mmCIF file of C-alpha atoms in Angstrom:
data_model
loop_
_atom_site.group_PDB
_atom_site.id
_atom_site.type_symbol
_atom_site.label_atom_id
_atom_site.label_comp_id
_atom_site.label_asym_id
_atom_site.label_seq_id
_atom_site.Cartn_x
_atom_site.Cartn_y
_atom_site.Cartn_z
ATOM 1 C CA MET A 153 -47.597 -9.448 0.640
ATOM 2 C CA ARG A 154 -44.454 -8.142 -1.058
ATOM 3 C CA GLU A 155 -41.918 -6.563 1.274
ATOM 4 C CA PHE A 156 -41.324 -3.710 -1.226
ATOM 5 C CA GLU A 157 -43.590 -2.067 -3.803
ATOM 6 C CA LEU A 158 -40.751 -0.060 -5.370
ATOM 7 C CA ILE A 159 -37.014 -0.628 -5.486
ATOM 8 C CA VAL A 160 -34.860 2.332 -6.526
ATOM 9 C CA ILE A 161 -31.384 1.411 -7.748
ATOM 10 C CA GLY A 162 -28.986 4.236 -6.908
ATOM 11 C CA ALA A 163 -28.974 6.785 -4.069
ATOM 12 C CA GLY A 164 -27.766 9.734 -6.084
ATOM 13 C CA ALA A 165 -29.680 12.913 -6.848
ATOM 14 C CA ALA A 166 -32.234 11.285 -9.164
ATOM 15 C CA GLY A 167 -32.660 8.151 -7.062
ATOM 16 C CA MET A 168 -33.206 9.912 -3.744
ATOM 17 C CA MET A 169 -35.638 12.384 -5.308
ATOM 18 C CA ALA A 170 -37.516 9.521 -6.987
ATOM 19 C CA ALA A 171 -37.897 7.648 -3.702
ATOM 20 C CA ILE A 172 -39.115 10.783 -1.908
ATOM 21 C CA SER A 173 -41.586 11.582 -4.698
ATOM 22 C CA ALA A 174 -42.954 8.027 -4.681
ATOM 23 C CA ALA A 175 -43.487 8.166 -0.911
ATOM 24 C CA GLN A 176 -45.059 11.618 -1.007
ATOM 25 C CA ASN A 177 -47.468 10.561 -3.729
ATOM 26 C CA GLY A 178 -48.862 7.305 -2.420
ATOM 27 C CA ILE A 179 -46.428 4.432 -1.867
ATOM 28 C CA PRO A 180 -45.872 3.894 1.877
ATOM 29 C CA GLY A 181 -42.268 4.786 2.710
ATOM 30 C CA GLU A 182 -41.622 1.430 4.336
ATOM 31 C CA LYS A 183 -42.558 -0.208 1.025
ATOM 32 C CA ILE A 184 -39.762 1.638 -0.812
ATOM 33 C CA LEU A 185 -36.182 0.324 -0.826
ATOM 34 C CA VAL A 186 -33.236 2.309 -2.169
ATOM 35 C CA LEU A 187 -30.192 0.195 -3.036
ATOM 36 C CA GLU A 188 -26.827 1.976 -3.111
ATOM 37 C CA ARG A 189 -23.558 0.261 -4.014
ATOM 38 C CA ASN A 190 -21.461 2.819 -2.074
ATOM 39 C CA GLU A 191 -21.101 3.249 1.672
ATOM 40 C CA LYS A 192 -23.164 6.471 1.670
ATOM 41 C CA PRO A 193 -25.626 8.329 -0.583
ATOM 42 C CA GLY A 194 -24.940 11.149 -3.015
ATOM 43 C CA LYS A 195 -21.197 10.702 -3.497
ATOM 44 C CA LYS A 196 -21.270 12.628 -6.772
ATOM 45 C CA ILE A 197 -23.291 15.446 -5.182
ATOM 46 C CA TYR A 198 -20.461 15.933 -2.683
ATOM 47 C CA ILE A 199 -18.036 16.947 -5.437
ATOM 48 C CA THR A 200 -20.333 18.991 -7.702
ATOM 49 C CA GLY A 201 -19.717 22.710 -7.912
ATOM 50 C CA LYS A 202 -16.287 22.224 -6.291
ATOM 51 C CA GLY A 203 -17.967 20.883 -3.189
ATOM 52 C CA ARG A 204 -20.607 23.607 -3.087
ATOM 53 C CA CYS A 205 -23.261 21.876 -5.271
ATOM 54 C CA ASN A 206 -24.840 24.100 -7.903
ATOM 55 C CA LEU A 207 -28.192 22.388 -7.390
ATOM 56 C CA THR A 208 -30.256 24.159 -10.072
ATOM 57 C CA ASN A 209 -30.587 27.398 -12.017
ATOM 58 C CA ALA A 210 -33.130 30.115 -11.196
ATOM 59 C CA CYS A 211 -33.738 31.063 -14.842
ATOM 60 C CA GLU A 212 -37.007 31.199 -16.763
ATOM 61 C CA MET A 213 -38.418 27.933 -18.093
ATOM 62 C CA ASP A 214 -37.491 28.768 -21.702
ATOM 63 C CA GLU A 215 -33.864 29.128 -20.657
ATOM 64 C CA LEU A 216 -33.950 25.733 -18.940
ATOM 65 C CA PHE A 217 -34.784 24.109 -22.260
ATOM 66 C CA GLN A 218 -32.201 26.228 -24.109
ATOM 67 C CA ASN A 219 -29.493 24.824 -21.856
ATOM 68 C CA VAL A 220 -30.238 21.252 -22.904
ATOM 69 C CA PRO A 221 -28.457 21.096 -26.280
ATOM 70 C CA ARG A 222 -29.996 17.777 -27.388
ATOM 71 C CA GLN A 223 -33.429 16.184 -27.058
ATOM 72 C CA ALA A 224 -34.794 18.927 -24.796
ATOM 73 C CA LYS A 225 -38.389 18.157 -25.869
ATOM 74 C CA PHE A 226 -38.195 14.872 -23.984
ATOM 75 C CA LEU A 227 -38.005 16.878 -20.747
ATOM 76 C CA TYR A 228 -41.203 18.873 -21.270
ATOM 77 C CA SER A 229 -43.304 16.846 -18.806
ATOM 78 C CA ALA A 230 -40.461 16.418 -16.324
ATOM 79 C CA PHE A 231 -39.553 20.123 -16.155
ATOM 80 C CA TYR A 232 -43.167 21.250 -15.895
ATOM 81 C CA THR A 233 -44.022 18.569 -13.319
ATOM 82 C CA PHE A 234 -41.098 19.531 -11.082
ATOM 83 C CA SER A 235 -39.609 22.870 -12.124
ATOM 84 C CA ASN A 236 -36.513 24.684 -10.927
ATOM 85 C CA GLU A 237 -38.709 26.860 -8.697
ATOM 86 C CA GLN A 238 -40.183 23.731 -7.121
ATOM 87 C CA VAL A 239 -36.698 22.328 -6.567
ATOM 88 C CA ILE A 240 -35.732 25.447 -4.619
ATOM 89 C CA GLU A 241 -38.989 25.256 -2.619
ATOM 90 C CA PHE A 242 -38.356 21.571 -1.920
ATOM 91 C CA PHE A 243 -34.954 22.202 -0.345
ATOM 92 C CA GLU A 244 -36.125 25.276 1.551
ATOM 93 C CA HIS A 245 -39.004 23.196 2.964
ATOM 94 C CA ALA A 246 -36.490 20.485 3.894
ATOM 95 C CA GLY A 247 -34.654 23.042 6.040
ATOM 96 C CA MET A 248 -31.844 23.977 3.667
ATOM 97 C CA ARG A 249 -31.594 27.667 2.782
ATOM 98 C CA THR A 250 -30.472 28.509 -0.752
ATOM 99 C CA LYS A 251 -28.877 31.484 -2.483
ATOM 100 C CA VAL A 252 -28.642 32.644 -6.095
ATOM 101 C CA GLU A 253 -25.309 33.702 -7.577
ATOM 102 C CA ARG A 254 -24.025 35.001 -10.894
ATOM 103 C CA GLY A 255 -25.669 33.342 -13.877
ATOM 104 C CA ASN A 256 -28.734 32.457 -11.750
ATOM 105 C CA ARG A 257 -26.838 29.520 -10.285
ATOM 106 C CA VAL A 258 -28.445 28.228 -7.077
ATOM 107 C CA PHE A 259 -26.317 26.952 -4.168
ATOM 108 C CA PRO A 260 -26.902 25.997 -0.551
ATOM 109 C CA ALA A 261 -26.589 29.171 1.530
ATOM 110 C CA SER A 262 -23.892 27.371 3.529
ATOM 111 C CA ASP A 263 -21.786 26.602 0.425
ATOM 112 C CA HIS A 264 -21.687 22.962 1.575
ATOM 113 C CA ALA A 265 -22.836 20.217 -0.808
ATOM 114 C CA SER A 266 -23.277 17.983 2.237
ATOM 115 C CA ASP A 267 -26.311 20.083 3.196
ATOM 116 C CA VAL A 268 -28.055 19.011 -0.033
ATOM 117 C CA ILE A 269 -27.488 15.365 0.840
ATOM 118 C CA GLY A 270 -28.505 16.019 4.427
ATOM 119 C CA ALA A 271 -31.823 17.504 3.307
ATOM 120 C CA LEU A 272 -32.573 14.515 1.081
ATOM 121 C CA LYS A 273 -31.650 12.038 3.826
ATOM 122 C CA ARG A 274 -33.901 13.846 6.324
ATOM 123 C CA MET A 275 -36.813 13.664 3.911
ATOM 124 C CA MET A 276 -36.260 9.953 3.299
ATOM 125 C CA ASP A 277 -35.989 9.276 7.020
ATOM 126 C CA GLN A 278 -39.190 11.219 7.750
ATOM 127 C CA LEU A 279 -41.013 9.216 5.085
ATOM 128 C CA GLY A 280 -39.713 5.904 6.417
ATOM 129 C CA ILE A 281 -37.844 4.966 3.236
ATOM 130 C CA ARG A 282 -35.307 2.194 3.706
ATOM 131 C CA VAL A 283 -31.819 2.604 2.267
ATOM 132 C CA GLU A 284 -29.360 -0.267 2.004
ATOM 133 C CA TYR A 285 -25.662 0.428 1.356
ATOM 134 C CA TYR A 286 -22.959 -1.805 -0.145
ATOM 135 C CA ALA A 287 -25.842 -3.196 -2.196
ATOM 136 C CA ARG A 288 -24.880 -3.638 -5.851
ATOM 137 C CA VAL A 289 -27.667 -5.011 -8.031
ATOM 138 C CA GLN A 290 -26.564 -7.928 -10.154
ATOM 139 C CA GLN A 291 -29.819 -8.678 -11.963
ATOM 140 C CA ILE A 292 -33.368 -7.400 -12.369
ATOM 141 C CA LEU A 293 -35.683 -10.392 -12.536
ATOM 142 C CA THR A 294 -38.781 -10.653 -14.699
ATOM 143 C CA LYS A 295 -41.650 -13.116 -14.935
ATOM 144 C CA ASP A 296 -44.020 -13.224 -17.905
ATOM 145 C CA GLY A 297 -42.502 -9.988 -19.198
ATOM 146 C CA GLU A 298 -42.981 -8.043 -15.956
ATOM 147 C CA ILE A 299 -40.679 -7.090 -13.073
ATOM 148 C CA SER A 300 -40.557 -9.688 -10.296
ATOM 149 C CA GLY A 301 -37.541 -8.776 -8.159
ATOM 150 C CA VAL A 302 -33.829 -8.032 -7.937
ATOM 151 C CA ASP A 303 -30.781 -10.096 -7.052
ATOM 152 C CA LEU A 304 -27.809 -8.426 -5.361
ATOM 153 C CA GLU A 305 -24.136 -9.185 -5.794
ATOM 154 C CA ASN A 306 -23.969 -10.133 -2.100
ATOM 155 C CA GLY A 307 -26.545 -12.891 -2.584
ATOM 156 C CA ARG A 308 -29.596 -11.109 -1.251
ATOM 157 C CA HIS A 309 -32.880 -11.173 -3.151
ATOM 158 C CA TYR A 310 -35.857 -8.799 -2.930
ATOM 159 C CA ASP A 311 -39.302 -9.247 -4.474
ATOM 160 C CA THR A 312 -40.944 -6.258 -6.125
ATOM 161 C CA ILE A 313 -43.018 -5.432 -9.188
ATOM 162 C CA ARG A 314 -41.585 -1.919 -9.712
ATOM 163 C CA VAL A 315 -37.948 -0.992 -10.275
ATOM 164 C CA LEU A 316 -36.521 2.460 -10.904
ATOM 165 C CA ILE A 317 -33.001 2.667 -12.347
ATOM 166 C CA ALA A 318 -31.125 5.810 -11.273
ATOM 167 C CA THR A 319 -27.540 4.609 -11.287
ATOM 168 C CA GLY A 320 -25.964 7.614 -13.006
ATOM 169 C CA GLY A 321 -23.657 7.516 -15.983
ATOM 170 C CA LYS A 322 -19.929 6.799 -16.316
ATOM 171 C CA SER A 323 -18.492 10.180 -15.321
ATOM 172 C CA TYR A 324 -16.434 10.327 -12.111
ATOM 173 C CA PRO A 325 -16.334 6.504 -11.759
ATOM 174 C CA THR A 326 -14.765 6.854 -8.295
ATOM 175 C CA THR A 327 -18.233 7.884 -7.078
ATOM 176 C CA GLY A 328 -19.657 4.523 -8.178
ATOM 177 C CA SER A 329 -20.802 5.573 -11.662
ATOM 178 C CA SER A 330 -19.413 2.590 -13.510
ATOM 179 C CA GLY A 331 -22.280 2.034 -15.939
ATOM 180 C CA ASP A 332 -24.261 -0.591 -14.008
ATOM 181 C CA GLY A 333 -27.579 0.913 -15.072
ATOM 182 C CA TYR A 334 -26.787 0.493 -18.749
ATOM 183 C CA THR A 335 -25.968 -3.190 -18.274
ATOM 184 C CA LEU A 336 -29.152 -3.798 -16.261
ATOM 185 C CA ALA A 337 -31.296 -2.004 -18.858
ATOM 186 C CA GLN A 338 -29.683 -3.881 -21.751
ATOM 187 C CA SER A 339 -30.377 -7.204 -20.031
ATOM 188 C CA LEU A 340 -34.074 -6.268 -20.214
ATOM 189 C CA GLY A 341 -33.974 -5.428 -23.923
ATOM 190 C CA HIS A 342 -33.165 -1.719 -23.806
ATOM 191 C CA HIS A 343 -30.565 -0.115 -26.043
ATOM 192 C CA VAL A 344 -27.834 2.328 -25.055
ATOM 193 C CA SER A 345 -26.400 4.995 -27.333
ATOM 194 C CA GLU A 346 -22.648 5.553 -27.568
ATOM 195 C CA LEU A 347 -21.277 6.752 -24.221
ATOM 196 C CA ARG A 348 -18.795 9.629 -24.252
ATOM 197 C CA PRO A 349 -17.501 12.116 -21.679
ATOM 198 C CA SER A 350 -19.145 15.556 -21.797
ATOM 199 C CA LEU A 351 -18.687 18.840 -19.958
ATOM 200 C CA VAL A 352 -15.041 17.899 -20.071
ATOM 201 C CA PRO A 353 -11.765 19.709 -20.953
ATOM 202 C CA PHE A 354 -10.155 19.621 -24.410
ATOM 203 C CA THR A 355 -6.685 18.396 -25.300
ATOM 204 C CA THR A 356 -4.241 20.103 -27.650
ATOM 205 C CA THR A 357 -0.821 19.360 -29.102
ATOM 206 C CA ASP A 358 0.112 23.063 -29.388
ATOM 207 C CA GLU A 359 3.257 23.307 -27.234
ATOM 208 C CA ASP A 360 3.026 27.088 -26.833
ATOM 209 C CA VAL A 361 -0.551 26.766 -25.537
ATOM 210 C CA ILE A 362 0.543 24.221 -22.924
ATOM 211 C CA ARG A 363 3.211 26.715 -21.791
ATOM 212 C CA MET A 364 0.332 28.995 -20.757
ATOM 213 C CA GLN A 365 -0.734 26.513 -18.048
ATOM 214 C CA GLY A 366 -2.497 28.270 -15.183
ATOM 215 C CA LEU A 367 -3.653 31.279 -17.200
ATOM 216 C CA ALA A 368 -7.365 31.843 -16.485
ATOM 217 C CA PRO A 369 -8.816 34.715 -18.539
ATOM 218 C CA ARG A 370 -12.260 35.804 -17.352
ATOM 219 C CA ASN A 371 -13.584 37.768 -20.321
ATOM 220 C CA VAL A 372 -12.716 36.217 -23.654
ATOM 221 C CA HIS A 373 -14.806 35.446 -26.705
ATOM 222 C CA VAL A 374 -14.274 32.057 -28.311
ATOM 223 C CA ARG A 375 -15.309 30.366 -31.530
ATOM 224 C CA ILE A 376 -14.791 26.750 -32.517
ATOM 225 C CA ILE A 377 -14.678 25.991 -36.223
ATOM 226 C CA ASP A 378 -14.036 23.071 -38.528
ATOM 227 C CA PRO A 379 -10.719 24.023 -40.217
ATOM 228 C CA GLU A 380 -11.980 22.460 -43.436
ATOM 229 C CA ARG A 381 -15.081 24.708 -43.364
ATOM 230 C CA PRO A 382 -13.865 27.808 -41.504
ATOM 231 C CA LYS A 383 -17.000 29.852 -42.180
ATOM 232 C CA LYS A 384 -19.158 27.395 -40.217
ATOM 233 C CA VAL A 385 -19.042 28.223 -36.510
ATOM 234 C CA LEU A 386 -19.696 25.129 -34.379
ATOM 235 C CA PHE A 387 -19.652 26.930 -31.025
ATOM 236 C CA GLU A 388 -19.430 30.566 -29.955
ATOM 237 C CA ASP A 389 -19.648 32.195 -26.529
ATOM 238 C CA PHE A 390 -18.132 34.690 -24.081
ATOM 239 C CA GLY A 391 -16.804 34.051 -20.570
ATOM 240 C CA GLU A 392 -14.086 32.265 -18.583
ATOM 241 C CA MET A 393 -11.594 29.607 -19.608
ATOM 242 C CA LEU A 394 -8.486 27.947 -18.215
ATOM 243 C CA PHE A 395 -5.217 26.818 -19.778
ATOM 244 C CA THR A 396 -3.898 23.504 -18.433
ATOM 245 C CA HIS A 397 -0.929 21.182 -18.840
ATOM 246 C CA PHE A 398 -2.887 19.242 -21.487
ATOM 247 C CA GLY A 399 -5.037 21.873 -23.212
ATOM 248 C CA VAL A 400 -7.968 24.103 -22.319
ATOM 249 C CA SER A 401 -10.714 23.909 -19.715
ATOM 250 C CA GLY A 402 -12.933 26.254 -17.700
ATOM 251 C CA PRO A 403 -16.668 27.030 -17.995
ATOM 252 C CA LEU A 404 -16.529 28.119 -21.654
ATOM 253 C CA MET A 405 -14.722 25.016 -22.815
ATOM 254 C CA LEU A 406 -16.802 22.617 -20.725
ATOM 255 C CA SER A 407 -19.960 23.986 -22.344
ATOM 256 C CA ALA A 408 -18.287 23.794 -25.749
ATOM 257 C CA SER A 409 -17.567 20.091 -25.233
ATOM 258 C CA ALA A 410 -21.305 19.408 -25.004
ATOM 259 C CA VAL A 411 -21.913 21.133 -28.347
ATOM 260 C CA VAL A 412 -19.010 19.846 -30.454
ATOM 261 C CA ASN A 413 -18.873 16.385 -28.867
ATOM 262 C CA ASP A 414 -19.788 14.593 -32.094
ATOM 263 C CA ASP A 415 -17.464 16.715 -34.257
ATOM 264 C CA ILE A 416 -14.350 16.332 -32.094
ATOM 265 C CA THR A 417 -14.593 12.529 -32.299
ATOM 266 C CA LYS A 418 -14.235 12.737 -36.092
ATOM 267 C CA LYS A 419 -11.514 15.349 -36.581
ATOM 268 C CA HIS A 420 -9.382 18.025 -34.989
ATOM 269 C CA LEU A 421 -11.120 21.385 -34.560
ATOM 270 C CA THR A 422 -9.834 24.944 -34.296
ATOM 271 C CA LEU A 423 -10.472 27.188 -31.305
ATOM 272 C CA LEU A 424 -10.203 30.922 -32.001
ATOM 273 C CA ILE A 425 -9.805 33.179 -28.952
ATOM 274 C CA ASP A 426 -10.523 36.899 -28.998
ATOM 275 C CA TRP A 427 -8.494 38.291 -26.095
ATOM 276 C CA LYS A 428 -10.015 41.774 -26.483
ATOM 277 C CA PRO A 429 -13.706 41.195 -27.315
ATOM 278 C CA ALA A 430 -14.738 44.663 -26.088
ATOM 279 C CA LEU A 431 -12.680 46.286 -28.854
ATOM 280 C CA THR A 432 -13.116 46.134 -32.610
ATOM 281 C CA ILE A 433 -9.988 45.529 -34.692
ATOM 282 C CA GLU A 434 -9.883 49.239 -35.483
ATOM 283 C CA GLN A 435 -10.201 50.226 -31.818
ATOM 284 C CA LEU A 436 -7.567 47.712 -30.796
ATOM 285 C CA ASP A 437 -5.227 48.968 -33.507
ATOM 286 C CA LYS A 438 -5.577 52.507 -32.131
ATOM 287 C CA ARG A 439 -4.866 51.186 -28.648
ATOM 288 C CA ILE A 440 -1.705 49.437 -29.839
ATOM 289 C CA LEU A 441 -0.565 52.518 -31.737
ATOM 290 C CA LYS A 442 -1.032 54.581 -28.582
ATOM 291 C CA ASP A 443 1.033 52.084 -26.569
ATOM 292 C CA PHE A 444 3.703 51.988 -29.260
ATOM 293 C CA GLU A 445 3.897 55.783 -29.292
ATOM 294 C CA ALA A 446 4.416 55.822 -25.522
ATOM 295 C CA ASN A 447 7.126 53.143 -25.838
ATOM 296 C CA GLN A 448 8.602 54.016 -29.227
ATOM 297 C CA ASN A 449 12.216 53.659 -28.135
ATOM 298 C CA LYS A 450 11.690 50.376 -26.303
ATOM 299 C CA GLN A 451 12.185 46.890 -27.654
ATOM 300 C CA PHE A 452 8.987 45.155 -28.817
ATOM 301 C CA LYS A 453 9.169 42.577 -26.009
ATOM 302 C CA ASN A 454 9.015 45.371 -23.415
ATOM 303 C CA SER A 455 6.105 47.288 -24.945
ATOM 304 C CA LEU A 456 3.148 44.973 -24.370
ATOM 305 C CA SER A 457 2.856 44.743 -20.581
ATOM 306 C CA GLY A 458 -0.458 46.609 -20.474
ATOM 307 C CA LEU A 459 -1.932 44.716 -23.393
ATOM 308 C CA ALA A 460 -2.060 41.073 -22.302
ATOM 309 C CA PRO A 461 -1.445 38.757 -19.308
ATOM 310 C CA ALA A 462 2.193 37.957 -18.535
ATOM 311 C CA LYS A 463 1.902 34.263 -19.505
ATOM 312 C CA LEU A 464 0.439 35.206 -22.873
ATOM 313 C CA LEU A 465 3.037 37.838 -23.804
ATOM 314 C CA PRO A 466 5.907 35.574 -24.942
ATOM 315 C CA ILE A 467 3.473 33.495 -27.000
ATOM 316 C CA LEU A 468 2.047 36.620 -28.643
ATOM 317 C CA ILE A 469 5.544 37.792 -29.484
ATOM 318 C CA GLU A 470 6.449 34.443 -31.040
ATOM 319 C CA ARG A 471 3.219 34.118 -32.997
ATOM 320 C CA SER A 472 3.319 37.675 -34.303
ATOM 321 C CA GLY A 473 6.644 36.993 -36.020
ATOM 322 C CA ILE A 474 7.969 40.355 -34.845
ATOM 323 C CA PRO A 475 11.569 40.084 -33.561
ATOM 324 C CA GLU A 476 11.404 40.647 -29.807
ATOM 325 C CA GLU A 477 14.485 42.917 -29.860
ATOM 326 C CA LYS A 478 13.043 45.144 -32.581
ATOM 327 C CA LYS A 479 12.452 48.773 -31.620
ATOM 328 C CA VAL A 480 8.787 49.691 -31.462
ATOM 329 C CA ASN A 481 9.256 52.650 -33.813
ATOM 330 C CA GLU A 482 10.542 50.233 -36.473
ATOM 331 C CA ILE A 483 7.516 47.925 -36.461
ATOM 332 C CA THR A 484 5.691 47.956 -39.802
ATOM 333 C CA ARG A 485 1.963 48.078 -40.405
ATOM 334 C CA GLU A 486 2.064 44.471 -41.656
ATOM 335 C CA GLU A 487 3.755 43.351 -38.446
ATOM 336 C CA ARG A 488 1.201 45.253 -36.392
ATOM 337 C CA ASN A 489 -1.598 43.525 -38.318
ATOM 338 C CA ALA A 490 -0.030 40.152 -37.468
ATOM 339 C CA LEU A 491 -0.124 41.112 -33.776
ATOM 340 C CA LEU A 492 -3.768 42.158 -34.144
ATOM 341 C CA GLY A 493 -4.560 38.776 -35.653
ATOM 342 C CA CYS A 494 -2.988 37.011 -32.675
ATOM 343 C CA LEU A 495 -5.065 39.068 -30.243
ATOM 344 C CA LYS A 496 -8.389 38.807 -32.079
ATOM 345 C CA ALA A 497 -8.134 35.234 -33.401
ATOM 346 C CA PHE A 498 -5.599 33.314 -31.323
ATOM 347 C CA SER A 499 -5.660 29.795 -32.748
ATOM 348 C CA VAL A 500 -5.602 26.561 -30.728
ATOM 349 C CA THR A 501 -5.837 23.090 -32.287
ATOM 350 C CA LEU A 502 -8.316 20.966 -30.341
ATOM 351 C CA THR A 503 -7.341 17.324 -30.704
ATOM 352 C CA GLY A 504 -9.862 15.600 -28.451
ATOM 353 C CA LEU A 505 -11.538 15.410 -25.053
ATOM 354 C CA ARG A 506 -10.301 14.201 -21.680
ATOM 355 C CA GLY A 507 -11.802 11.019 -20.236
ATOM 356 C CA PHE A 508 -14.674 10.059 -17.950
ATOM 357 C CA ASN A 509 -12.496 10.638 -14.876
ATOM 358 C CA GLU A 510 -12.702 14.384 -15.553
ATOM 359 C CA ALA A 511 -16.135 14.571 -17.177
ATOM 360 C CA ILE A 512 -18.943 16.236 -15.249
ATOM 361 C CA ILE A 513 -21.584 14.350 -17.210
ATOM 362 C CA THR A 514 -21.987 11.392 -19.563
ATOM 363 C CA ARG A 515 -23.208 11.946 -23.098
ATOM 364 C CA GLY A 516 -25.344 9.038 -24.226
ATOM 365 C CA GLY A 517 -27.424 6.523 -22.300
ATOM 366 C CA ILE A 518 -30.747 4.690 -22.438
ATOM 367 C CA LEU A 519 -32.385 5.505 -25.777
ATOM 368 C CA LEU A 520 -35.163 8.026 -25.150
ATOM 369 C CA LYS A 521 -37.423 6.508 -27.793
ATOM 370 C CA GLU A 522 -37.719 3.491 -25.480
ATOM 371 C CA VAL A 523 -38.909 5.598 -22.523
ATOM 372 C CA ASN A 524 -42.266 7.367 -22.061
ATOM 373 C CA PRO A 525 -41.432 11.069 -21.473
ATOM 374 C CA SER A 526 -44.705 11.631 -19.617
ATOM 375 C CA THR A 527 -43.960 8.976 -16.981
ATOM 376 C CA MET A 528 -40.282 7.948 -17.313
ATOM 377 C CA GLU A 529 -41.573 4.371 -17.623
ATOM 378 C CA SER A 530 -40.010 1.887 -20.002
ATOM 379 C CA LYS A 531 -41.951 1.266 -23.197
ATOM 380 C CA LEU A 532 -40.508 -2.255 -23.264
ATOM 381 C CA VAL A 533 -40.933 -3.494 -19.677
ATOM 382 C CA PRO A 534 -43.987 -2.449 -17.629
ATOM 383 C CA LYS A 535 -43.258 -0.858 -14.215
ATOM 384 C CA LEU A 536 -39.581 -0.264 -15.051
ATOM 385 C CA TYR A 537 -38.632 3.406 -14.681
ATOM 386 C CA PHE A 538 -35.541 5.502 -15.397
ATOM 387 C CA ALA A 539 -34.254 8.791 -14.005
ATOM 388 C CA GLY A 540 -31.179 10.989 -14.223
ATOM 389 C CA GLU A 541 -27.902 10.566 -16.032
ATOM 390 C CA VAL A 542 -28.575 6.949 -17.028
ATOM 391 C CA LEU A 543 -30.842 8.425 -19.720
ATOM 392 C CA ASP A 544 -29.455 9.861 -22.973
ATOM 393 C CA LEU A 545 -29.736 13.426 -21.659
ATOM 394 C CA ASP A 546 -27.124 16.055 -20.858
ATOM 395 C CA ALA A 547 -27.051 19.826 -20.421
ATOM 396 C CA PHE A 548 -24.658 22.733 -19.999
ATOM 397 C CA THR A 549 -23.030 23.731 -16.720
ATOM 398 C CA GLY A 550 -24.897 26.022 -14.347
ATOM 399 C CA GLY A 551 -27.139 23.612 -12.428
ATOM 400 C CA PHE A 552 -28.986 22.272 -15.458
ATOM 401 C CA ASN A 553 -27.823 18.663 -15.208
ATOM 402 C CA LEU A 554 -28.913 18.398 -11.599
ATOM 403 C CA GLN A 555 -32.249 19.935 -12.599
ATOM 404 C CA ILE A 556 -32.641 17.061 -15.075
ATOM 405 C CA ALA A 557 -31.900 14.635 -12.230
ATOM 406 C CA TRP A 558 -34.434 16.235 -9.853
ATOM 407 C CA SER A 559 -37.158 16.562 -12.511
ATOM 408 C CA THR A 560 -36.846 13.094 -14.040
ATOM 409 C CA GLY A 561 -36.459 11.562 -10.586
ATOM 410 C CA TYR A 562 -39.554 13.286 -9.253
ATOM 411 C CA LEU A 563 -41.624 12.360 -12.324
ATOM 412 C CA ALA A 564 -40.466 8.729 -12.255
ATOM 413 C CA GLY A 565 -41.306 8.435 -8.555
ATOM 414 C CA LEU A 566 -44.678 10.100 -9.076
ATOM 415 C CA SER A 567 -45.490 7.716 -11.946
ATOM 416 C CA ALA A 568 -44.538 4.676 -9.883
ATOM 417 C CA ALA A 569 -46.793 5.949 -7.071
ATOM 418 C CA GLU A 570 -49.709 6.512 -9.453
ATOM 419 C CA ASN A 571 -49.237 2.978 -10.761
ATOM 420 C CA TYR A 572 -49.243 1.658 -7.187
ATOM 421 C CA CYS A 573 -52.384 3.597 -6.265
ATOM 422 C CA SER A 574 -54.294 2.413 -9.330
ATOM 423 C CA PHE A 575 -53.082 -1.135 -8.666
ATOM 424 C CA THR A 576 -54.210 -1.126 -5.010
ATOM 425 C CA GLN A 577 -57.600 0.385 -5.868
ATOM 426 C CA LYS A 578 -58.494 -2.446 -8.231
#
């Protein structure tokens, strides 16, 4: 008899959920081994949502798919097999209360990501699943084209006929996401698409933008365009952003990185910020005229305090081309139009993306055409399964990437269990 019927590589979100699903659906818990290269499970979960863990999103199913910018159809079976509602029920049943915040984002009621990991560990313990730490898989072994076991870096060997790869991507490598899963899959004949950081800040060379470091506007409208084809809008949205010492970040820009990821690798792009999206140009012009009338004897530099944040004001003055010492009552219509342009279409040159160390998610992974979307099983190697970020799947912020991890993990574990049950019934 084999010691293990299923070996799960990786004790992250997808791996732990896969092991639990497999045990709940037919494989005895003691026949499931989870191998984790770190000293504890879920290291990336600990840091998600700034340590609070935005574990899913309580939106409608259509919106789930809309928040996966690429290859969302692949997730049809996974999302419907284990939906966001079922994820919430799962954690509530495991003794972890949840709450829903702005944007339908779901968090532990305690605001502690450790509670998410605690719930998963309790479930694995109750099911008798074995977890081994400091266990880095060196090789997945095959015999006659089928899985036969795994060899670890520390010299250990385990026999099995089912392996589930849930090693994560390359983002936040300090959590152990160094790309092991890609190497293991490639050794078995799978192909991996180009790996790039996603949900990651942008860089810029605009010195005046970098001077705005720390500014965090909450209600701006942004557009990203190709400067060579300015009429084509690559990304457009409304919300929060952050200016940093290297460029721009914040929720808006992280989401934008997932959409323009391919474009930014080829050329510089232009970000256009509307600082006053609630006002039309005409309404904003009237507002400025009213402010100018109230400050007509003041210098231009002292007339804008109610119009924009303090860190933005000197940049607006410089970009408008209006001499800062000029009296407000001497400002021409043309100069006022230049100021309007700065407020309604503030331009930032986006030169690239930050690296994997700052990326929330990896773009790229195991080619989906080599994986059965109904089972998460390899089309190349029988009884080899994949789940989570190791796959070529990524989504926007708001709990959607963890939903992919839970759903693909659950489906992969379920499929492995169904394979085990049919195998034992023969």
